[in-house]
PDB file of C-alpha atoms in Angstrom:
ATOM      1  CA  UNK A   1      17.060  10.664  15.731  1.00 85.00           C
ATOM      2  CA  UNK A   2      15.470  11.496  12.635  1.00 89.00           C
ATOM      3  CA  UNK A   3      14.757   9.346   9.684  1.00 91.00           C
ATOM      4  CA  UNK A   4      17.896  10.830   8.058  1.00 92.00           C
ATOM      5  CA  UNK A   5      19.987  10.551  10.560  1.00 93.00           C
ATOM      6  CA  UNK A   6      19.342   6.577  11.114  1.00 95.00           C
ATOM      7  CA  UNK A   7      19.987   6.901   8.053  1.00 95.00           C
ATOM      8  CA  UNK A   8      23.515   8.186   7.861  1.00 94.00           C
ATOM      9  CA  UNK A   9      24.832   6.003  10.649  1.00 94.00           C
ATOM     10  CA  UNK A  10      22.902   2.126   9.351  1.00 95.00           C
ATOM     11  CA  UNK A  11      25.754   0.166   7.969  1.00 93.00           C
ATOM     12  CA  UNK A  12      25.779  -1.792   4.723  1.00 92.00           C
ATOM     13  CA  UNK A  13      23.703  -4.742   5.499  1.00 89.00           C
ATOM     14  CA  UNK A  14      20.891  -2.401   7.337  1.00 93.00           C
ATOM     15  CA  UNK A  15      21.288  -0.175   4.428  1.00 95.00           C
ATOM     16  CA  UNK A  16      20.270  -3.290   2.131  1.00 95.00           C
ATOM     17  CA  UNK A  17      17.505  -4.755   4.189  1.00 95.00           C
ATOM     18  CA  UNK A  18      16.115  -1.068   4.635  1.00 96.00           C
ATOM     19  CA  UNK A  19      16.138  -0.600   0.788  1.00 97.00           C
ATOM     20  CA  UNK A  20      14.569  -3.609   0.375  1.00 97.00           C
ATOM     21  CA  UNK A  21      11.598  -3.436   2.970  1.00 97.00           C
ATOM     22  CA  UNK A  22      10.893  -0.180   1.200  1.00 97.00           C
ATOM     23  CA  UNK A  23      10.622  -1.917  -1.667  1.00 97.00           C
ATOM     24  CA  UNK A  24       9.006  -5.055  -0.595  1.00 96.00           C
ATOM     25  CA  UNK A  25       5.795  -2.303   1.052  1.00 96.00           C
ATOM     26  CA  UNK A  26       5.676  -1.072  -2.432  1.00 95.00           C
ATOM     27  CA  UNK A  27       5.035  -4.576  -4.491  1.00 94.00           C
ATOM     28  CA  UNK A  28       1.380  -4.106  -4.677  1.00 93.00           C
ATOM     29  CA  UNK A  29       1.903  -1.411  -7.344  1.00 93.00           C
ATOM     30  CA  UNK A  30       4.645  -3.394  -9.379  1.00 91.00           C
ATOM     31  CA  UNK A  31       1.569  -6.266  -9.471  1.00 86.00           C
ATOM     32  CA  UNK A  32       3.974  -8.538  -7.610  1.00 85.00           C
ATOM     33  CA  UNK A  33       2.908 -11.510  -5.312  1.00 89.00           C
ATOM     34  CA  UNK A  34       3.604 -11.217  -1.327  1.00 91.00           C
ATOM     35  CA  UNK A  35       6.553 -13.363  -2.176  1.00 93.00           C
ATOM     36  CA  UNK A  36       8.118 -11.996  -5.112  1.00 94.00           C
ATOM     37  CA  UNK A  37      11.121 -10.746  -2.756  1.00 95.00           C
ATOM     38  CA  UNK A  38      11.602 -13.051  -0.733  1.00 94.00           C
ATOM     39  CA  UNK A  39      14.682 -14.397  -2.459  1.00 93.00           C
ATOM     40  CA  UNK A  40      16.070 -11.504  -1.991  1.00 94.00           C
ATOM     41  CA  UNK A  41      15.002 -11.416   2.171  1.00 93.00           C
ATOM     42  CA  UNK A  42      16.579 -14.944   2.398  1.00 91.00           C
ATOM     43  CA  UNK A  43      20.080 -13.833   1.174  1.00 90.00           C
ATOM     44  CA  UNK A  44      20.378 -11.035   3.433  1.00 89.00           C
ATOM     45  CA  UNK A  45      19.178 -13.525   6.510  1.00 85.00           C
ATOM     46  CA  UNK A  46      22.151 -16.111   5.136  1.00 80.00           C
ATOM     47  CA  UNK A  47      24.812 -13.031   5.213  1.00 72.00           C
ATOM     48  CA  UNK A  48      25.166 -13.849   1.049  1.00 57.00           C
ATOM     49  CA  UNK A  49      27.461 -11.755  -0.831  1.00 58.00           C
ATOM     50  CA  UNK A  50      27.059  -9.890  -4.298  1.00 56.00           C
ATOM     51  CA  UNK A  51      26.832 -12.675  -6.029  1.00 68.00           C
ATOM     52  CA  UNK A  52      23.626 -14.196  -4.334  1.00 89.00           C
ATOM     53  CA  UNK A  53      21.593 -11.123  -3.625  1.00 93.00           C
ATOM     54  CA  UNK A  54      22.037 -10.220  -7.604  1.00 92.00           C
ATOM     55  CA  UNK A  55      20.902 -13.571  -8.926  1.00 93.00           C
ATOM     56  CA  UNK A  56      17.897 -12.932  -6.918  1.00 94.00           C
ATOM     57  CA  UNK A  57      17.465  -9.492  -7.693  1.00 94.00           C
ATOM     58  CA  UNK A  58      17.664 -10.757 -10.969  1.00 93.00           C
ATOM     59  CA  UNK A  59      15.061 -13.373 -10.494  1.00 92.00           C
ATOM     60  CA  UNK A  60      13.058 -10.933  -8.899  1.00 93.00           C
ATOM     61  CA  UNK A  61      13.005  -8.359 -11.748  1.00 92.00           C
ATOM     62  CA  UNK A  62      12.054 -11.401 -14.142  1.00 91.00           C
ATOM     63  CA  UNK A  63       8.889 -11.921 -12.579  1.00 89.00           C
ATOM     64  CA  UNK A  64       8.305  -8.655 -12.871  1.00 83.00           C
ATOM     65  CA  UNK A  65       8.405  -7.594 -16.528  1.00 62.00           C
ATOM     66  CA  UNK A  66       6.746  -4.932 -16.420  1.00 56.00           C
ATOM     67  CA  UNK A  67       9.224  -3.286 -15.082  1.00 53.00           C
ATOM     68  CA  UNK A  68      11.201  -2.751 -18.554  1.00 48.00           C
ATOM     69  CA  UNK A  69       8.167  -2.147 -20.745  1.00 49.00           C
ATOM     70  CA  UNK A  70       8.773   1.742 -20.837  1.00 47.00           C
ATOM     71  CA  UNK A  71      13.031   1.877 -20.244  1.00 41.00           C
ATOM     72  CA  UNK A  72      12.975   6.164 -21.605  1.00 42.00           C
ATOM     73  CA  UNK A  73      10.051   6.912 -19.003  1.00 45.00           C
ATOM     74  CA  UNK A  74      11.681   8.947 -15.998  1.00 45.00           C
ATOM     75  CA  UNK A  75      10.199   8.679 -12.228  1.00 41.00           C
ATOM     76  CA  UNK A  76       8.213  11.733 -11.460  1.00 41.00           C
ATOM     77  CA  UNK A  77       6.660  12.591 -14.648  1.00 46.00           C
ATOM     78  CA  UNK A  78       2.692  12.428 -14.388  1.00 47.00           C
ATOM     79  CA  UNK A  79       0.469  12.766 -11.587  1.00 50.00           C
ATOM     80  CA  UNK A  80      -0.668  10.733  -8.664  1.00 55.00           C
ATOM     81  CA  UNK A  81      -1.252   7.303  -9.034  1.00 61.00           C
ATOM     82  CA  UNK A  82       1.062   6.677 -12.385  1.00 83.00           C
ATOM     83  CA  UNK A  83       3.989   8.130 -10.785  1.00 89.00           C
ATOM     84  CA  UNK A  84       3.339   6.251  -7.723  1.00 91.00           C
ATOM     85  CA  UNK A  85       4.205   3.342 -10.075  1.00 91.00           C
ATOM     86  CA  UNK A  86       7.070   4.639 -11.658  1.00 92.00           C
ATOM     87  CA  UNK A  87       8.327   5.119  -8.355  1.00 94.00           C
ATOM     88  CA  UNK A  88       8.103   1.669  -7.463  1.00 94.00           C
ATOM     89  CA  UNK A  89      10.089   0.394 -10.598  1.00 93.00           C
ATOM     90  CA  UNK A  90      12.910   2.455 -10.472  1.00 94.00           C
ATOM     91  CA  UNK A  91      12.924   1.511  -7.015  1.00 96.00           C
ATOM     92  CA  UNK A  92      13.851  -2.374  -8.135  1.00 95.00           C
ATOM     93  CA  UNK A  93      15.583  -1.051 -11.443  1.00 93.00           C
ATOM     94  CA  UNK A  94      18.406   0.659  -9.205  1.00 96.00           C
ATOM     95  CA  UNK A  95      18.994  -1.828  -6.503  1.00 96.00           C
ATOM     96  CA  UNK A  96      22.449  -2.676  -6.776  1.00 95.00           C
ATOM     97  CA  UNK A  97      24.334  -5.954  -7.717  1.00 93.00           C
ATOM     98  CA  UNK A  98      26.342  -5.937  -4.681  1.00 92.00           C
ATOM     99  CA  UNK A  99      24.789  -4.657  -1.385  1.00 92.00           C
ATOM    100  CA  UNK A 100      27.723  -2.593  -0.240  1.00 92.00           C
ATOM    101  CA  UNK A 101      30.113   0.853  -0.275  1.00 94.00           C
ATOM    102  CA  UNK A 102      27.887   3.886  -1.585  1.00 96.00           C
ATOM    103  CA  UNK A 103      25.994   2.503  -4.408  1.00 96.00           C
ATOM    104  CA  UNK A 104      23.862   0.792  -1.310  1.00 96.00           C
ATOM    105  CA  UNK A 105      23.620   3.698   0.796  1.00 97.00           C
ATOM    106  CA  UNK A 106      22.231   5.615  -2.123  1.00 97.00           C
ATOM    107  CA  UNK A 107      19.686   3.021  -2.867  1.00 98.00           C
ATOM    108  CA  UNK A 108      18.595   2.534   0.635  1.00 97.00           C
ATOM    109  CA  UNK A 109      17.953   6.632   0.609  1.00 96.00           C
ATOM    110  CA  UNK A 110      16.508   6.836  -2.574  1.00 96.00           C
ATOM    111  CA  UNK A 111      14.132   4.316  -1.838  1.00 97.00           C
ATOM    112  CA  UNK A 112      13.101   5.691   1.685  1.00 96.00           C
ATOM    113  CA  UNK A 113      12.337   8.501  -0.073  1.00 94.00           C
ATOM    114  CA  UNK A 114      10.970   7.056  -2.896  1.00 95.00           C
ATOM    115  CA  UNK A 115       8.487   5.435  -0.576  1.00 95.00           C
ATOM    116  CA  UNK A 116       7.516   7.777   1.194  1.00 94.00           C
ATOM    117  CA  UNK A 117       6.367  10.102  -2.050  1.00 92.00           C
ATOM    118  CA  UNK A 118       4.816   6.746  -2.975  1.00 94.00           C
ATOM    119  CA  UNK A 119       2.340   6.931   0.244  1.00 92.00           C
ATOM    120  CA  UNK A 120       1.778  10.525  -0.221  1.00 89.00           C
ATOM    121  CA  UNK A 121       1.027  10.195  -3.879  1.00 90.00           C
ATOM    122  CA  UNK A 122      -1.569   7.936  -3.165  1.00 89.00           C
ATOM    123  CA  UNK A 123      -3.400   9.538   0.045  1.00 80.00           C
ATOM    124  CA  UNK A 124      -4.008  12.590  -1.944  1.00 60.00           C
ATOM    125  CA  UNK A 125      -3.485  13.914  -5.406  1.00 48.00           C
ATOM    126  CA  UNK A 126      -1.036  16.616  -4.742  1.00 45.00           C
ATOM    127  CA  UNK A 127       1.389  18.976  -7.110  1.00 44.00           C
ATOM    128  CA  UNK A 128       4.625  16.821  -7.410  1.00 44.00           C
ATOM    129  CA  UNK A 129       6.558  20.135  -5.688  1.00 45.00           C
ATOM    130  CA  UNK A 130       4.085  19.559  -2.668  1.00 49.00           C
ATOM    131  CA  UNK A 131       5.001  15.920  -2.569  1.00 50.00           C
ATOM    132  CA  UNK A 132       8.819  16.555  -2.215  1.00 50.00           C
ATOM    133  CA  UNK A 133       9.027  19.039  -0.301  1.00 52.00           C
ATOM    134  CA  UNK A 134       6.697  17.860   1.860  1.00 68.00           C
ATOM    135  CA  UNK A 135       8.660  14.244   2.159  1.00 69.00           C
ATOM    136  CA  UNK A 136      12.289  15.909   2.458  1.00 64.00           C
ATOM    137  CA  UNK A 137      11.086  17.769   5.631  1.00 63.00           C
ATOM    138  CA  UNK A 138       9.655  14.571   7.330  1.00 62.00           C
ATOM    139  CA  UNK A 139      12.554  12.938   6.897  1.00 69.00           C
ATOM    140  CA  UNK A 140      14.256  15.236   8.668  1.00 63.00           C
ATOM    141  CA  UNK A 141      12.693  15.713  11.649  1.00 58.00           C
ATOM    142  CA  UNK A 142       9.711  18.094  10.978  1.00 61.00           C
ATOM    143  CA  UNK A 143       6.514  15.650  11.568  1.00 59.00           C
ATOM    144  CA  UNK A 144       3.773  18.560  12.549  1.00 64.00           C
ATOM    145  CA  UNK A 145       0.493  17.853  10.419  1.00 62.00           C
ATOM    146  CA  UNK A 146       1.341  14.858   8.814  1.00 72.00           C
ATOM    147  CA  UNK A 147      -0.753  12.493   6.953  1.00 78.00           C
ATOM    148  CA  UNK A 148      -2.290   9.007   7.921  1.00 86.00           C
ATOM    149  CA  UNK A 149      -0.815   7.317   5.046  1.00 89.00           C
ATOM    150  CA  UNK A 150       2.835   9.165   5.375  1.00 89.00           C
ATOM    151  CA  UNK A 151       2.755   8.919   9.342  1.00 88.00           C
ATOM    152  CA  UNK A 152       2.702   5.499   9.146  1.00 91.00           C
ATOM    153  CA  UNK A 153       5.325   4.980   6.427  1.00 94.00           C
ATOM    154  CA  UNK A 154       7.854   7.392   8.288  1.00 93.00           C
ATOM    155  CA  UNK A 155       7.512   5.169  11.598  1.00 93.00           C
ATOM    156  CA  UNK A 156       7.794   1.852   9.625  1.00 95.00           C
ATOM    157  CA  UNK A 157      11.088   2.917   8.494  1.00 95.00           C
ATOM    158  CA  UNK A 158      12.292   4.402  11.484  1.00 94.00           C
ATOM    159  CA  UNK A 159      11.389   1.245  13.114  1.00 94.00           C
ATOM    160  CA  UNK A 160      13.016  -0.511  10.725  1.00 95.00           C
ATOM    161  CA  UNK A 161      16.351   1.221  11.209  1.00 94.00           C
ATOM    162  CA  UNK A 162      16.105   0.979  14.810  1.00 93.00           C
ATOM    163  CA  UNK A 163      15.545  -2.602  15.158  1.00 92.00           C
ATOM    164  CA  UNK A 164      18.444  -3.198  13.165  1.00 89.00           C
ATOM    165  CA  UNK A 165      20.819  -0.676  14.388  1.00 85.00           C
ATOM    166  CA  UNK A 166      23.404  -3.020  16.883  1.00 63.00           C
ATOM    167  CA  UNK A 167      22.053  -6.555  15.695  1.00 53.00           C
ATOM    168  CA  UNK A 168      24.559  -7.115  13.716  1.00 47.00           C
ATOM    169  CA  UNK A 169      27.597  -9.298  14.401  1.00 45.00           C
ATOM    170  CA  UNK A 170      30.238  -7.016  11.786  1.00 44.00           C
ATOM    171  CA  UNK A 171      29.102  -9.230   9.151  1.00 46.00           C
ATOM    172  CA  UNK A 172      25.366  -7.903   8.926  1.00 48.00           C
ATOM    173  CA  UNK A 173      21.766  -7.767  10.706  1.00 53.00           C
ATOM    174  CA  UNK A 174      20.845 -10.842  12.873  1.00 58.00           C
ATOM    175  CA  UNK A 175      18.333 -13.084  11.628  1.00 62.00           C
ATOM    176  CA  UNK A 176      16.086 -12.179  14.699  1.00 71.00           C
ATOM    177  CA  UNK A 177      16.277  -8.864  13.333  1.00 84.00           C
ATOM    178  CA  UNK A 178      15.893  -9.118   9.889  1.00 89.00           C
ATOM    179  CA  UNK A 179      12.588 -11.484  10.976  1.00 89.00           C
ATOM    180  CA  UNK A 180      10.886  -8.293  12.809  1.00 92.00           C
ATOM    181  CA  UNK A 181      12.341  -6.034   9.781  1.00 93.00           C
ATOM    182  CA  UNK A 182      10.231  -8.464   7.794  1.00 93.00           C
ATOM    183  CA  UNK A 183       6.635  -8.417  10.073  1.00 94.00           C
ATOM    184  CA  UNK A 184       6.879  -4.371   9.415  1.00 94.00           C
ATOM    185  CA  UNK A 185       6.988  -4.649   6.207  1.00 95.00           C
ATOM    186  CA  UNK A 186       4.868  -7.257   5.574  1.00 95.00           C
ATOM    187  CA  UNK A 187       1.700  -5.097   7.714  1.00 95.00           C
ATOM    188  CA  UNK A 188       2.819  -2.102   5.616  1.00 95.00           C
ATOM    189  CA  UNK A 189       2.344  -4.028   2.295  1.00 95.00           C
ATOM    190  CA  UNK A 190      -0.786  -5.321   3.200  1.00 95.00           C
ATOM    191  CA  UNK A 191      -2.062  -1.365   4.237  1.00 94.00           C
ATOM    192  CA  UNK A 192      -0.830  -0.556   0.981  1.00 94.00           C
ATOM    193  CA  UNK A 193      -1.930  -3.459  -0.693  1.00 93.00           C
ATOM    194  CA  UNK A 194      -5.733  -1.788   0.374  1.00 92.00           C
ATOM    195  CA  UNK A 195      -5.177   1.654  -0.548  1.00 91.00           C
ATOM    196  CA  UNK A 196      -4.231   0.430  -4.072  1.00 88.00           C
ATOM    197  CA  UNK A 197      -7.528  -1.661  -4.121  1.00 88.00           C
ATOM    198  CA  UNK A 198      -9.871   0.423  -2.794  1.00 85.00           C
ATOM    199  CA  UNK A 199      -8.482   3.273  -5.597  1.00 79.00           C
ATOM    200  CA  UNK A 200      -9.114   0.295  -8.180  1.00 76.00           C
ATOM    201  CA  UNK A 201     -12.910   0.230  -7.150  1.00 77.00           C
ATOM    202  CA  UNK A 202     -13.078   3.961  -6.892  1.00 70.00           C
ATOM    203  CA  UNK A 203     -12.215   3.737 -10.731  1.00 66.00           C
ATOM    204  CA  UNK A 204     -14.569   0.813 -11.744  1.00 59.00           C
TER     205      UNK A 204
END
């Protein structure tokens, strides 16, 4: 199935903890720390509610300031690496309160694709067109050509969606699940973690 697809049929839970390993590859440009989320990981793990996974989506966005500094800028204005950045904080600024019903199914797409723009953003200064339309046909299917960077992105969240499509007990992904969810994103955050260095030195 294609990334859209998985997608379509996740249910809430996997819709949170994919919107949130999405985020959690893309910490490295909000200057967060490998555990800034983690909160956030342990609620899901615990089955929390609303209530728990937005006091530490709250906590999260605290240590993260930044975040607010420029509240009028919209997400895709300027090229490569700053948008890659404004990416990431609307990313956090739009997870919802409650993980559930369609404000988490939009979330959970917005950030794979969100993501995924991220990774091409950053392989390769490209016109923002180019970078949509180049991420809306890979999530559908259409992976001829593709980039390092993107290739590996695209997989991470298909395996993502896979390994937690049926290990949930109706009340959301298994904790054996959620653990392997976690050791995907964790190698992706470190390969981005990388690229964003290695474009810091290219600067200096």
């Amino acid at each position: 199935m294609s990334l859209v697809e998985l997608i379509a049929q996740a249910d809430e839970r996997a819709l949170a903890a994919s919107g949130l390993a999405c985020l959690d590859r893309c910490v490295p440009l909000l200057g967060g720390d490998d555990e800034v989320l983690r909160p956030l990981w342990t609620s899901l793990a615990d089955g929390a509610e609303g209530e728990t996974w937005g006091e530490c989506l709250e906590q999260a966005r605290a240590k993260l300031p930044a975040l607010f500094e420029e509240p009028g800028e919209e997400a895709g204005e300027g090229p490569g690496e700053d948008r890659a950045v404004r990416l990431a904080r609307q990313m956090l600024a739009t997870a919802p309160a409650v993980p559930a019903g369609t404000p988490v199914r939009e979330w959970a797409d917005a950030c794979s694709v969100a993501s995924l723009r991220i990774h091409r953003l950053l392989e390769v200064m490209v016109p923002a067109g180019g970078v949509d339309d180049d991420v809306d046909a890979r999530r559908e299917g259409r992976t001829e050509g593709m980039s390092p960077l993107v290739a590996a992105e695209l997989r991470r969240q298909i395996t993502v969606l896979e390994l937690l499509a049926g290990n949930g007990n109706g009340t959301g992904p298994a904790v054996g699940g959620l653990r392997q969810v976690l050791a995907v994103s964790t190698e992706g955050r470190r390969v981005l973690r990388a690229v964003v260095s290695r474009r810091a030195r290219g600067r200096s």
